[in-house]
Coordinates of N, CA and C in Angstrom, one line a residue:
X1 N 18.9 60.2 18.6 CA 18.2 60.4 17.4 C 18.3 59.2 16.5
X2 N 17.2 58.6 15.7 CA 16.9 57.5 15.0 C 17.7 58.0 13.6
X3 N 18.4 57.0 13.1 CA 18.9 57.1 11.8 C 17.8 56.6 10.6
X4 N 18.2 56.7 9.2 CA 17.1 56.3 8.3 C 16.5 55.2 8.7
X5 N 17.5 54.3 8.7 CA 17.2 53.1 9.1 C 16.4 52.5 9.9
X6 N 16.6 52.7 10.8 CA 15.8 52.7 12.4 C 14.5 53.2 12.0
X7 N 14.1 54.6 11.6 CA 12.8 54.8 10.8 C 12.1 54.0 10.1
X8 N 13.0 53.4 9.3 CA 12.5 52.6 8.1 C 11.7 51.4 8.7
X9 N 12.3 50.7 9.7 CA 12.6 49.3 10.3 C 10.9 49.7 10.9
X10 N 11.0 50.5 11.9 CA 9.9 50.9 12.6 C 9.2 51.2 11.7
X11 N 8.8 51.8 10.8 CA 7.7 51.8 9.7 C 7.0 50.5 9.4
X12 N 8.7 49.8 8.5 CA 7.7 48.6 8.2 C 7.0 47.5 9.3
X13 N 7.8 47.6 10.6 CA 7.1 46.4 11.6 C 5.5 47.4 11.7
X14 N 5.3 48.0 11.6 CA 3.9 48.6 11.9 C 3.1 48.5 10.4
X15 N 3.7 48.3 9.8 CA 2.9 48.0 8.2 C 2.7 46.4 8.6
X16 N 3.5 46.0 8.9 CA 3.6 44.0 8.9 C 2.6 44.1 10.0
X17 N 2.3 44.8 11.0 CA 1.5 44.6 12.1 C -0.5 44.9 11.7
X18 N -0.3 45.6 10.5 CA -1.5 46.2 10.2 C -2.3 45.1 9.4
X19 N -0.7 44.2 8.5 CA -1.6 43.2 7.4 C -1.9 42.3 8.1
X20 N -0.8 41.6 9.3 CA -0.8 40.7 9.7 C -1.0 40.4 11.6
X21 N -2.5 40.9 11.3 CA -2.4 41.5 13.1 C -3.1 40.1 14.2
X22 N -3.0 39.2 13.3 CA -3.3 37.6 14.1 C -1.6 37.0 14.3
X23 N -1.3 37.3 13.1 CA 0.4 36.3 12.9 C 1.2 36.8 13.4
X24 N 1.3 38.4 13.5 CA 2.1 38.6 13.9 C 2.6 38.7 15.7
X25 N 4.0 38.6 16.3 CA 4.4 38.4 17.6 C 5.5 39.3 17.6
X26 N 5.5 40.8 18.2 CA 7.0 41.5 18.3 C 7.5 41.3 19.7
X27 N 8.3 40.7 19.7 CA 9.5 41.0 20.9 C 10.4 42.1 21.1
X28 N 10.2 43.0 20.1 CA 11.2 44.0 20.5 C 10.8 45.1 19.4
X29 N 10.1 46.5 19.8 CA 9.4 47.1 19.0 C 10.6 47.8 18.2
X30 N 11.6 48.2 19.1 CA 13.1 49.1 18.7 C 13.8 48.2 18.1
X31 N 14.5 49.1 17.4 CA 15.9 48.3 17.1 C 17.2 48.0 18.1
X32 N 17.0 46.8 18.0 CA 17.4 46.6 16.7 C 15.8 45.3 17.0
X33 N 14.7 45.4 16.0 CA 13.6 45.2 15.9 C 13.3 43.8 15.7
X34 N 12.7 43.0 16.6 CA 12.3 41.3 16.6 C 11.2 40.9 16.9
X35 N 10.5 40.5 15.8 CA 9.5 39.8 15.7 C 9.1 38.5 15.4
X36 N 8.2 37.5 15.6 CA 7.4 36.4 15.0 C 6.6 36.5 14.5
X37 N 6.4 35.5 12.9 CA 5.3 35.6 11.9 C 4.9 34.0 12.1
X38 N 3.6 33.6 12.1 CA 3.1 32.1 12.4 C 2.3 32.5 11.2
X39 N 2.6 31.4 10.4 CA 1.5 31.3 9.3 C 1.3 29.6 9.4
X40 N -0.5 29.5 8.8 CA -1.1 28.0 9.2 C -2.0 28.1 8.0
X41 N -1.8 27.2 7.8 CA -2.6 27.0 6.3 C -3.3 25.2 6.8
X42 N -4.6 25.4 6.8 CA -5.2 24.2 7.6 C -5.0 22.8 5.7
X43 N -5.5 21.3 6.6 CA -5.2 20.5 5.8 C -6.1 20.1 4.6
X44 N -5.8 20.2 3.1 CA -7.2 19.5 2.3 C -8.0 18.4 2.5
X45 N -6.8 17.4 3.5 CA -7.0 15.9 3.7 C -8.2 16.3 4.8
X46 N -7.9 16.9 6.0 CA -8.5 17.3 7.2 C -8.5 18.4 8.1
X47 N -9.7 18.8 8.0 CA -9.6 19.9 8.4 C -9.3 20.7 10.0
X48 N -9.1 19.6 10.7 CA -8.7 19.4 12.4 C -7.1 19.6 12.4
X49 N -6.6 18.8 11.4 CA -5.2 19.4 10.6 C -4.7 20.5 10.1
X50 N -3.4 21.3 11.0 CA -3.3 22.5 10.4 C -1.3 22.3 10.2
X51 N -0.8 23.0 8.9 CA 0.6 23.4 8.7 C 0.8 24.3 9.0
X52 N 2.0 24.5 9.9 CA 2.0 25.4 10.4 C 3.5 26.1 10.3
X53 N 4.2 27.2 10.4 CA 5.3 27.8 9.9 C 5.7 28.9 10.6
X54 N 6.6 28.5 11.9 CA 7.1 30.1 12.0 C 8.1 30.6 12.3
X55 N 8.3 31.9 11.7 CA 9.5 32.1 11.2 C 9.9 33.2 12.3
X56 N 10.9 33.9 12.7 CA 11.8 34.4 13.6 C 12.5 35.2 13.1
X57 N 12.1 36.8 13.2 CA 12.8 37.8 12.4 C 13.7 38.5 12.7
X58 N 15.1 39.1 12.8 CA 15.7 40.0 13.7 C 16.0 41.1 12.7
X59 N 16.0 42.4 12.8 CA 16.2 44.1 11.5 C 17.3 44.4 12.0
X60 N 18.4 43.6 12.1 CA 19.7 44.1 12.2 C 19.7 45.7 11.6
X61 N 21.0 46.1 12.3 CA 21.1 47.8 12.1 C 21.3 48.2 10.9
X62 N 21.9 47.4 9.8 CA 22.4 47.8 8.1 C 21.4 47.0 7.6
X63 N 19.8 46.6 8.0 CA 19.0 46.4 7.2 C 18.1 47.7 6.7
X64 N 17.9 47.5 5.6 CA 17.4 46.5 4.6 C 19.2 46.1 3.4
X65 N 20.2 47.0 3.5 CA 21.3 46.9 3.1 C 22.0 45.4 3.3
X66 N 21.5 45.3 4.2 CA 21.8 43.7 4.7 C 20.8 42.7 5.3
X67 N 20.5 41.8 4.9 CA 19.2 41.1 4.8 C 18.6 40.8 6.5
X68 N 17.9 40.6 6.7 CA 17.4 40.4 8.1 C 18.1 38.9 8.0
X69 N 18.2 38.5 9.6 CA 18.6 37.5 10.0 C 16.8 36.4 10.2
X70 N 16.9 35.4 9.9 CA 15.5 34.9 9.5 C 15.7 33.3 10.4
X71 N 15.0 32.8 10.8 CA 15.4 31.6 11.8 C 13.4 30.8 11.5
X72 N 13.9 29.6 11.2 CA 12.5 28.8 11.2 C 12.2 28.6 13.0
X73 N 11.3 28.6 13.8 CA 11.3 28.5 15.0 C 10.5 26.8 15.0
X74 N 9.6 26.8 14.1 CA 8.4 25.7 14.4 C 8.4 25.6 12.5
X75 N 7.5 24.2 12.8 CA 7.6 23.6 11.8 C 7.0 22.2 11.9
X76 N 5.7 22.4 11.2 CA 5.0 21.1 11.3 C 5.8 19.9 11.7
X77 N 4.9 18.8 12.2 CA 5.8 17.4 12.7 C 5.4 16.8 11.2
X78 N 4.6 17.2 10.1 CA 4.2 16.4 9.0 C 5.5 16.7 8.3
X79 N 5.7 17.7 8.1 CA 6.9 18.0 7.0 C 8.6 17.1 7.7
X80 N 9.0 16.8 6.5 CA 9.9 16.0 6.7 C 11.5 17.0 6.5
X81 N 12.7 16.7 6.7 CA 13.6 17.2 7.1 C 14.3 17.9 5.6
X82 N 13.9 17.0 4.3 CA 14.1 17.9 3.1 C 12.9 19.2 2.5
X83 N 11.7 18.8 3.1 CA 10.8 20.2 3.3 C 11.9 21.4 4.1
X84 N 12.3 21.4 5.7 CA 12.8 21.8 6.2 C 14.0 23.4 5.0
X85 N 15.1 21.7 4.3 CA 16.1 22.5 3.8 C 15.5 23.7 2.5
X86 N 14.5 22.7 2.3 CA 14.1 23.6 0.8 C 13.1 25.0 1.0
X87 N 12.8 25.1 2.2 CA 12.4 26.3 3.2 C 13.4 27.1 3.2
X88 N 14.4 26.9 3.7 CA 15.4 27.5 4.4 C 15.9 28.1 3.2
X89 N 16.5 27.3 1.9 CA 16.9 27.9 0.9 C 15.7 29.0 -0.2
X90 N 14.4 28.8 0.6 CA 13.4 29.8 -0.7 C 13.7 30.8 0.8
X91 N 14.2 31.1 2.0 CA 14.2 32.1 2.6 C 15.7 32.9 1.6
X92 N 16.8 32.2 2.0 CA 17.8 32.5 1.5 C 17.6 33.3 0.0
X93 N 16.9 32.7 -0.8 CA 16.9 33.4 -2.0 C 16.2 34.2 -2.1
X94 N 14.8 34.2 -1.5 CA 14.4 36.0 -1.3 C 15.3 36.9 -1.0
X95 N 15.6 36.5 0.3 CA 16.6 37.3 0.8 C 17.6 38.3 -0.2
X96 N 17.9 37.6 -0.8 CA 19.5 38.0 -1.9 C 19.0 38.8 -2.9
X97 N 17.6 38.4 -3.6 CA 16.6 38.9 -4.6 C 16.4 40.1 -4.1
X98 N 16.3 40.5 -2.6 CA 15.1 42.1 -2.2 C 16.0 42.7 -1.2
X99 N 17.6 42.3 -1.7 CA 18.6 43.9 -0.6 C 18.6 44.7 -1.2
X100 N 18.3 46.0 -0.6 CA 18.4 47.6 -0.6 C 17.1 47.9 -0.5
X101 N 15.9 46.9 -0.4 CA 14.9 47.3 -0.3 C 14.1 46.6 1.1
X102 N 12.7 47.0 1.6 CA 12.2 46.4 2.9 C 12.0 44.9 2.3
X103 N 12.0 43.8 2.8 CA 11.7 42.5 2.4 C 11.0 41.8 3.4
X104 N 10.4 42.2 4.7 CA 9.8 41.4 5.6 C 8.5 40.9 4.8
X105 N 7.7 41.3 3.8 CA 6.5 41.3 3.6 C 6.4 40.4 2.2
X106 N 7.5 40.7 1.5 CA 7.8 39.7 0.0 C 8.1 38.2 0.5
X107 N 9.0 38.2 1.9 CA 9.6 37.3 2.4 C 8.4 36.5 3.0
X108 N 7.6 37.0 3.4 CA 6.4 36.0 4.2 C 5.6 35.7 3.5
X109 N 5.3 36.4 2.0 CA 4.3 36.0 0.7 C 4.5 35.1 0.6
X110 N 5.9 34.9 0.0 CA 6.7 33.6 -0.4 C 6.7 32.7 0.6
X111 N 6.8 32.8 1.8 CA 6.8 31.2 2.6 C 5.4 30.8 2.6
X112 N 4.2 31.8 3.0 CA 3.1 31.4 3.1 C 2.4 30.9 1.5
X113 N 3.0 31.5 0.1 CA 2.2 30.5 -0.7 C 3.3 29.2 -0.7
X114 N 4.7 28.9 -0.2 CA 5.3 27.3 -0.1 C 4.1 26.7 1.0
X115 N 4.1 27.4 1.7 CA 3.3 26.4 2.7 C 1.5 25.9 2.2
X116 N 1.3 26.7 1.4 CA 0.2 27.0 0.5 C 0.3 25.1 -0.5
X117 N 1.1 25.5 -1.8 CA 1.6 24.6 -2.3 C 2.1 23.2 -1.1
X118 N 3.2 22.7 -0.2 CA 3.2 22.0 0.3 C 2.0 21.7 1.0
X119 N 0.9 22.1 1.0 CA -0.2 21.7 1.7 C -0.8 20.6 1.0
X120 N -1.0 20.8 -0.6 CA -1.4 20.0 -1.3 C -0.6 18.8 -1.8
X121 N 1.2 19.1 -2.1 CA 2.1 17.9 -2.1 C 2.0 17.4 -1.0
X122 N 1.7 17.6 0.0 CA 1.8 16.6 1.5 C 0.3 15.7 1.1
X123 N -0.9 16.3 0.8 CA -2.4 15.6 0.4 C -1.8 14.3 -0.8
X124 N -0.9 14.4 -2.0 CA -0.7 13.6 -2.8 C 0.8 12.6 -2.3
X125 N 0.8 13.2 -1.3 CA 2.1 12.3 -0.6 C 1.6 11.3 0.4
X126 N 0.5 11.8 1.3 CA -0.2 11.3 2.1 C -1.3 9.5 1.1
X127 N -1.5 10.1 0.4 CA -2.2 9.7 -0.4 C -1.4 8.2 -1.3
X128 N -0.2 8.3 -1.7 CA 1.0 7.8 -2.0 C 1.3 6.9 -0.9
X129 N 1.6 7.3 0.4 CA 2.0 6.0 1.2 C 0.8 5.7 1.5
X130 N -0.7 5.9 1.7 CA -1.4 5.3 2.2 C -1.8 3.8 1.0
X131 N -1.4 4.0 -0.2 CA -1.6 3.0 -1.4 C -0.4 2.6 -1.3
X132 N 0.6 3.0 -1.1 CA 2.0 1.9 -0.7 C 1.7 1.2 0.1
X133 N 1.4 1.6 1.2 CA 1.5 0.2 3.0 C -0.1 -0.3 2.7
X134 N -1.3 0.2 1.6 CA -2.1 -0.8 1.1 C -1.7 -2.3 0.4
X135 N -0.6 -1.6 -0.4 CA 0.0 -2.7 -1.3 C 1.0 -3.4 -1.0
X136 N 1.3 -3.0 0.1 CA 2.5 -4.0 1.0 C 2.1 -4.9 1.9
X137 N 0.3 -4.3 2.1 CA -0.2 -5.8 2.9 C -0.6 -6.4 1.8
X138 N -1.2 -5.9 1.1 CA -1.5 -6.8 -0.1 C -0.9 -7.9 -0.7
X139 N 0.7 -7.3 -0.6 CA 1.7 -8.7 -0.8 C 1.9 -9.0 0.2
X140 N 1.9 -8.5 1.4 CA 2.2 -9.6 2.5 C 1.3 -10.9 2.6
X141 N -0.3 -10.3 2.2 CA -1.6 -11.8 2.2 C -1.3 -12.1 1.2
X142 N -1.1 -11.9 0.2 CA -0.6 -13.2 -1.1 C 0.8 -13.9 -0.9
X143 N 1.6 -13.5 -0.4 CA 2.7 -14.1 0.3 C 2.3 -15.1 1.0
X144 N 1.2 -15.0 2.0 CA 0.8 -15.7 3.0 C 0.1 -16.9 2.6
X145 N -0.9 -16.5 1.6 CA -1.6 -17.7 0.7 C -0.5 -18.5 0.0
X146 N 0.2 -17.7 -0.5 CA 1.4 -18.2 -1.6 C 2.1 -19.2 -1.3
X147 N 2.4 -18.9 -0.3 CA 3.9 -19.9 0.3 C 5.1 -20.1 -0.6
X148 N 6.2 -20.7 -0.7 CA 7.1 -20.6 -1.5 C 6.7 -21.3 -2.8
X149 N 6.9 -20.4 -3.9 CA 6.8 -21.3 -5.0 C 7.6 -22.1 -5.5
X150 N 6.7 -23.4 -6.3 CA 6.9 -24.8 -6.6 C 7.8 -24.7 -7.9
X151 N 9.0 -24.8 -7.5 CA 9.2 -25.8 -8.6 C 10.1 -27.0 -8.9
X152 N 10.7 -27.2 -10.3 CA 10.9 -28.8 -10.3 C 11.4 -29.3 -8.9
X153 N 13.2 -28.5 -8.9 CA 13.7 -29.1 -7.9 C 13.1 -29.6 -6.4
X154 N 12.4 -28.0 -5.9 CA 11.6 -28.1 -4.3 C 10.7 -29.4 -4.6
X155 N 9.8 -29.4 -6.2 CA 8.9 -30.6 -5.3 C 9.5 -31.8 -5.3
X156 N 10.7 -32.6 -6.7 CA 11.4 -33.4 -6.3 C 11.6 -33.5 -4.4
X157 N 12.7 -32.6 -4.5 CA 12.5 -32.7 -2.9 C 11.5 -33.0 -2.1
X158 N 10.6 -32.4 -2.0 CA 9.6 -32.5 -1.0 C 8.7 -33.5 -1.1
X159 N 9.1 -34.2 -2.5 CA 8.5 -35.7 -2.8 C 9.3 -37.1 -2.2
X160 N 10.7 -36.9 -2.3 CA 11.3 -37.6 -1.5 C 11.3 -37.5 0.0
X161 N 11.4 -36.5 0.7 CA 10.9 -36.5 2.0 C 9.4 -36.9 2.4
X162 N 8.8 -36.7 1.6 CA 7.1 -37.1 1.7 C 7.3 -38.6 1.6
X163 N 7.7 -39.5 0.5 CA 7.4 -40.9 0.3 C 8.8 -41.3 1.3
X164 N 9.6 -40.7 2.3 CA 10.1 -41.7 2.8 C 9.5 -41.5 4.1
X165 N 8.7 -40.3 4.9 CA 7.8 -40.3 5.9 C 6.4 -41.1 5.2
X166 N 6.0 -41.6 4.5 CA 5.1 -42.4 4.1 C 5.3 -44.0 4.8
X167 N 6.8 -44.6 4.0 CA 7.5 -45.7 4.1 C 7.6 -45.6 5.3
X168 N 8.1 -44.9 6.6 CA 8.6 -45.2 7.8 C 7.3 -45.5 8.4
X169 N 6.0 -44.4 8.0 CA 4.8 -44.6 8.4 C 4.2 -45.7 8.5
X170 N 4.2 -46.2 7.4 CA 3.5 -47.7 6.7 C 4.0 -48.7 8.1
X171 N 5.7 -48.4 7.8 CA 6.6 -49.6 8.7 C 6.3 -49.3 9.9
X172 N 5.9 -48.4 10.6 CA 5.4 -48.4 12.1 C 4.2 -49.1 11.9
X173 N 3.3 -48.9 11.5 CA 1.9 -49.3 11.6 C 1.7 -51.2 11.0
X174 N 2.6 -51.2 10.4 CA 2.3 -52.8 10.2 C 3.0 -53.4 11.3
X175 N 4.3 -52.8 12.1 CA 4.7 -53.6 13.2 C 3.5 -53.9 14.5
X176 N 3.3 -52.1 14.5 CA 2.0 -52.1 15.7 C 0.8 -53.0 15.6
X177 N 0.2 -53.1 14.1 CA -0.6 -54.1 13.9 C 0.0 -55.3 13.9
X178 N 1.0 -56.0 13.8 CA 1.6 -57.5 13.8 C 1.3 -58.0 15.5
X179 N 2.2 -56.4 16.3 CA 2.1 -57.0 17.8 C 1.0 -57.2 18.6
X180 N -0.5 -56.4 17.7 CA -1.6 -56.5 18.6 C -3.0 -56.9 17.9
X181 N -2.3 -57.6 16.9 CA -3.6 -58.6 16.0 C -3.5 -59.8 16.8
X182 N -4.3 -60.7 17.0 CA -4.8 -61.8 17.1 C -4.4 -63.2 15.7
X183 N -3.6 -64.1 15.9 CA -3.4 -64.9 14.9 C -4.9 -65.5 14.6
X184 N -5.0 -65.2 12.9 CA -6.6 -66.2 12.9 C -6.1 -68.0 12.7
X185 N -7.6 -68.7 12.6 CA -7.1 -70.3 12.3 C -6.2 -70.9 11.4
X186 N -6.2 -69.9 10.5 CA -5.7 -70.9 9.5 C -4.1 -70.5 9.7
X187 N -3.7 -69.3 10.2 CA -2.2 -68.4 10.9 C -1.5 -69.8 11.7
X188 N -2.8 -69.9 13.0 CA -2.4 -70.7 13.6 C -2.1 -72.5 12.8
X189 N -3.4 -73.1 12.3 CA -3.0 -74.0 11.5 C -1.5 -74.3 11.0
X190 N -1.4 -73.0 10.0 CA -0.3 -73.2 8.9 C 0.8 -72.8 10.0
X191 N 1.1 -72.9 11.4 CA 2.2 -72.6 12.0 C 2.4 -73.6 13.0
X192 N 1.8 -74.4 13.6 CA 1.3 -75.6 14.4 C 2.1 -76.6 13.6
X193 N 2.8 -77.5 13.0 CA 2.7 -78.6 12.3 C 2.3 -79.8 13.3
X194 N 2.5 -79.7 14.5 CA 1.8 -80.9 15.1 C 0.4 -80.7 14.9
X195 N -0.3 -80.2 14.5 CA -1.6 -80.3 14.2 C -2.1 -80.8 13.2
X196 N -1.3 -81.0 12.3 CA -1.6 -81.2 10.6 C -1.4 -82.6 10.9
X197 N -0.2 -83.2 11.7 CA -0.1 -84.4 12.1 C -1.0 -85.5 13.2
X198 N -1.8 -84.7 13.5 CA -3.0 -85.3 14.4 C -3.8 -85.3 13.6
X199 N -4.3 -84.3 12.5 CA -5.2 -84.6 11.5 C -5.2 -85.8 10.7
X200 N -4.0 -85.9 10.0 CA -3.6 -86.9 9.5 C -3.8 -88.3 10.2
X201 N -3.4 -88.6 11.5 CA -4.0 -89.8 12.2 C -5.0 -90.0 12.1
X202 N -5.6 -89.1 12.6 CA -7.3 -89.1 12.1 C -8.0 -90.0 11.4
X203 N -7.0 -88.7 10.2 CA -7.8 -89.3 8.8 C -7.7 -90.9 8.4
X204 N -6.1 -91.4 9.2 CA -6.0 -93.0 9.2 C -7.0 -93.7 10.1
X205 N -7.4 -93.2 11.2 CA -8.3 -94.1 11.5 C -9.8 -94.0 11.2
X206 N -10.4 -93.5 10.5 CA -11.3 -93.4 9.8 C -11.8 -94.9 9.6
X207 N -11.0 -95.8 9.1 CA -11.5 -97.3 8.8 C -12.2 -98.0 9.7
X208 N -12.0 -97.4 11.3 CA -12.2 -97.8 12.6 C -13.7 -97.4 12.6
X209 N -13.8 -96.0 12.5 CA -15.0 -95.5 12.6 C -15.0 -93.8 11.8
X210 N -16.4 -93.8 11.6 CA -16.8 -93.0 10.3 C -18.3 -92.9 10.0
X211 N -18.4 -91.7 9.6 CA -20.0 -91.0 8.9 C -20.2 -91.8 7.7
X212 N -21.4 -92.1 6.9 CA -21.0 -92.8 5.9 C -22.2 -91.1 5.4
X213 N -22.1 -91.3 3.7 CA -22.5 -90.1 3.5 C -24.4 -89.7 3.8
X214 N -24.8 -91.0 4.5 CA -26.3 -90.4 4.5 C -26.1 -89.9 6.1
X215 N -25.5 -90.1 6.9 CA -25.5 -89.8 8.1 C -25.1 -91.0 9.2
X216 N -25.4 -92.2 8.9 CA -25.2 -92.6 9.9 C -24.4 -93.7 9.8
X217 N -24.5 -94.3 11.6 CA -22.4 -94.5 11.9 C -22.7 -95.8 11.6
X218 N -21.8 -95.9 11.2 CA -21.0 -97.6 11.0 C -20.0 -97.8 11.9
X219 N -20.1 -99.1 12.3 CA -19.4 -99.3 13.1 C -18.3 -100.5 12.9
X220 N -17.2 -100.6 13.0 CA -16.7 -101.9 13.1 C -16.7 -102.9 13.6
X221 N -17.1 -104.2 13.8 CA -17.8 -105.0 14.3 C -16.1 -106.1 15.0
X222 N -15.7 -106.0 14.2 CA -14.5 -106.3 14.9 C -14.1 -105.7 16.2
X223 N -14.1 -104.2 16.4 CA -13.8 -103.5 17.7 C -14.6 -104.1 19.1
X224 N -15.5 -104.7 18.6 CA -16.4 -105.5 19.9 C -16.1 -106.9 19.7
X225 N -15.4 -107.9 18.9 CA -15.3 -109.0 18.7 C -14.4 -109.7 19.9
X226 N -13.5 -108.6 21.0 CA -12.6 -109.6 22.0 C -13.2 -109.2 23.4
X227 N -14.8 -108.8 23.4 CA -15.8 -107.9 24.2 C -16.4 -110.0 25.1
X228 N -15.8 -110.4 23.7 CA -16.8 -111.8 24.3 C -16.1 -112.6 25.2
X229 N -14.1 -112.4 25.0 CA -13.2 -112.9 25.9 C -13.0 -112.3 27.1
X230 N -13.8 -111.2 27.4 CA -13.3 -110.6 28.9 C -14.2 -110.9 30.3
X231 N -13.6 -111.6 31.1 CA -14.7 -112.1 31.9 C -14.9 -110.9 32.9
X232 N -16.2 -110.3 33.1 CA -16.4 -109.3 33.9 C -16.3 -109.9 35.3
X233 N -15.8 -109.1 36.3 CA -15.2 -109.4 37.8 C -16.9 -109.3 38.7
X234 N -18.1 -109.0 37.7 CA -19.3 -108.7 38.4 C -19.8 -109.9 38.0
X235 N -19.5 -110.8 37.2 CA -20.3 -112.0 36.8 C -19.7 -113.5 37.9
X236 N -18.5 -112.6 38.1 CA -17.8 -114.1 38.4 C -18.0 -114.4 39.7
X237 N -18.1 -112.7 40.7 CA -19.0 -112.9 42.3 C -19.6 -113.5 41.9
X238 N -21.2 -113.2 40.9 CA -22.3 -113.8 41.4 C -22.2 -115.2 41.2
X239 N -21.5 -115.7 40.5 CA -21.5 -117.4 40.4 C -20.6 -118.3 41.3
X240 N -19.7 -117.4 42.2 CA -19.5 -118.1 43.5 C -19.9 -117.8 44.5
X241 N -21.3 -117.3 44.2 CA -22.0 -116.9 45.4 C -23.2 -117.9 45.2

């Protein structure tokens, strides 16, 4: 024979089954009486998106005197692990709020409007990091344009390292051109001094022979004057012949 209790318990799982005849899952019609409640409140963001909540009931034998034993089973992958505790503590506090009386039905009001309410802080949280990791690339490409900022000291620096890869630069390139230019004339001239010295002879014998300035040669008349003492060796056959 069933005590009040046991009456009671069985009453209300068939009340909970009447309001809630999608959500509800009993595993154990008697007492001591266990059920599952799945409540899904789909997403504002998206509607292929659903939150979902379920909760794990057991009617121990000194309930409603003593609160049901209440277990989260599932629990969206969106909700994060302080959703989780602050669940757990609005179970807790119904609980404490509705002993001596049935509480399965006050108890699932309450989770399904948190999950109600968290549906829309997850929409403005969602919403929150998507403008965060906007604005984190945002400084990452102005970082990227940016590069380190200039000031006195960096560009000093980076001005002395610049003008002495300048100077080493310079110094390679005039060696490389020294070793593969060609000396021009006047290089060669002004490096020759036996040549300046042949000039110079030259220019001393000029008196011998010379341009005069309309063009034409003069000649020294003296240079042919010992032309008349040389007896050619072709004149002297023919006259002992």
């Amino acid at each position: 024979m069933m005590g009040g209790y046991e009456e009671d318990q069985i009453s209300e799982l068939q009340a909970l089954e009447a309001i809630y005849p999608d959500e509800i899952t009993v595993i154990n019609g008697q007492p001591p009486i266990k059920f599952a409640v799945t409540l899904i409140v789909n997403s504002p963001i998206d509607e292929d998106e659903e939150y979902k909540v379920t909760l794990m009931f057991t009617l121990i034998e000194q309930y409603p005197e003593v609160g049901p034993e209440v277990e989260i089973e599932e629990l969206s992958e969106c909700f994060e692990d302080i959703d989780r505790e602050e669940l757990t503590e609005l179970i807790e506090k119904e609980i404490s709020n509705n002993l001596n009386s049935v509480m399965a039905f006050p108890l699932i009001s309450s989770v399904n409007e948190w999950l109600q309410e968290k549906s829309e802080s997850l929409k403005e949280r969602k919403f929150q990091d998507q403008e965060r990791k906007k604005k984190e690339l945002e400084a990452e490409e102005m970082k990227r344009f940016e590069g380190t900022r200039v000031t006195i000291e960096t560009f000093m620096a980076w001005k002395r390292d610049f003008d002495a890869e300048m100077a080493e630069l310079e110094k390679m390139n005039q060696k490389d051109e020294g070793a593969s230019r060609k000396m021009t004339g006047r290089e060669l001239f002004e490096k020759d001094k036996s040549m300046i010295e042949s000039d110079l002879q030259f220019l001393d014998s000029e008196e011998d022979f010379c341009l005069d300035v309309g063009g034409d040669v003069k000649v020294n008349e003296s240079l042919f004057q010992a032309l008349d003492d040389i007896e050619l060796d072709d004149e002297e056959d023919d006259e002992d012949e």
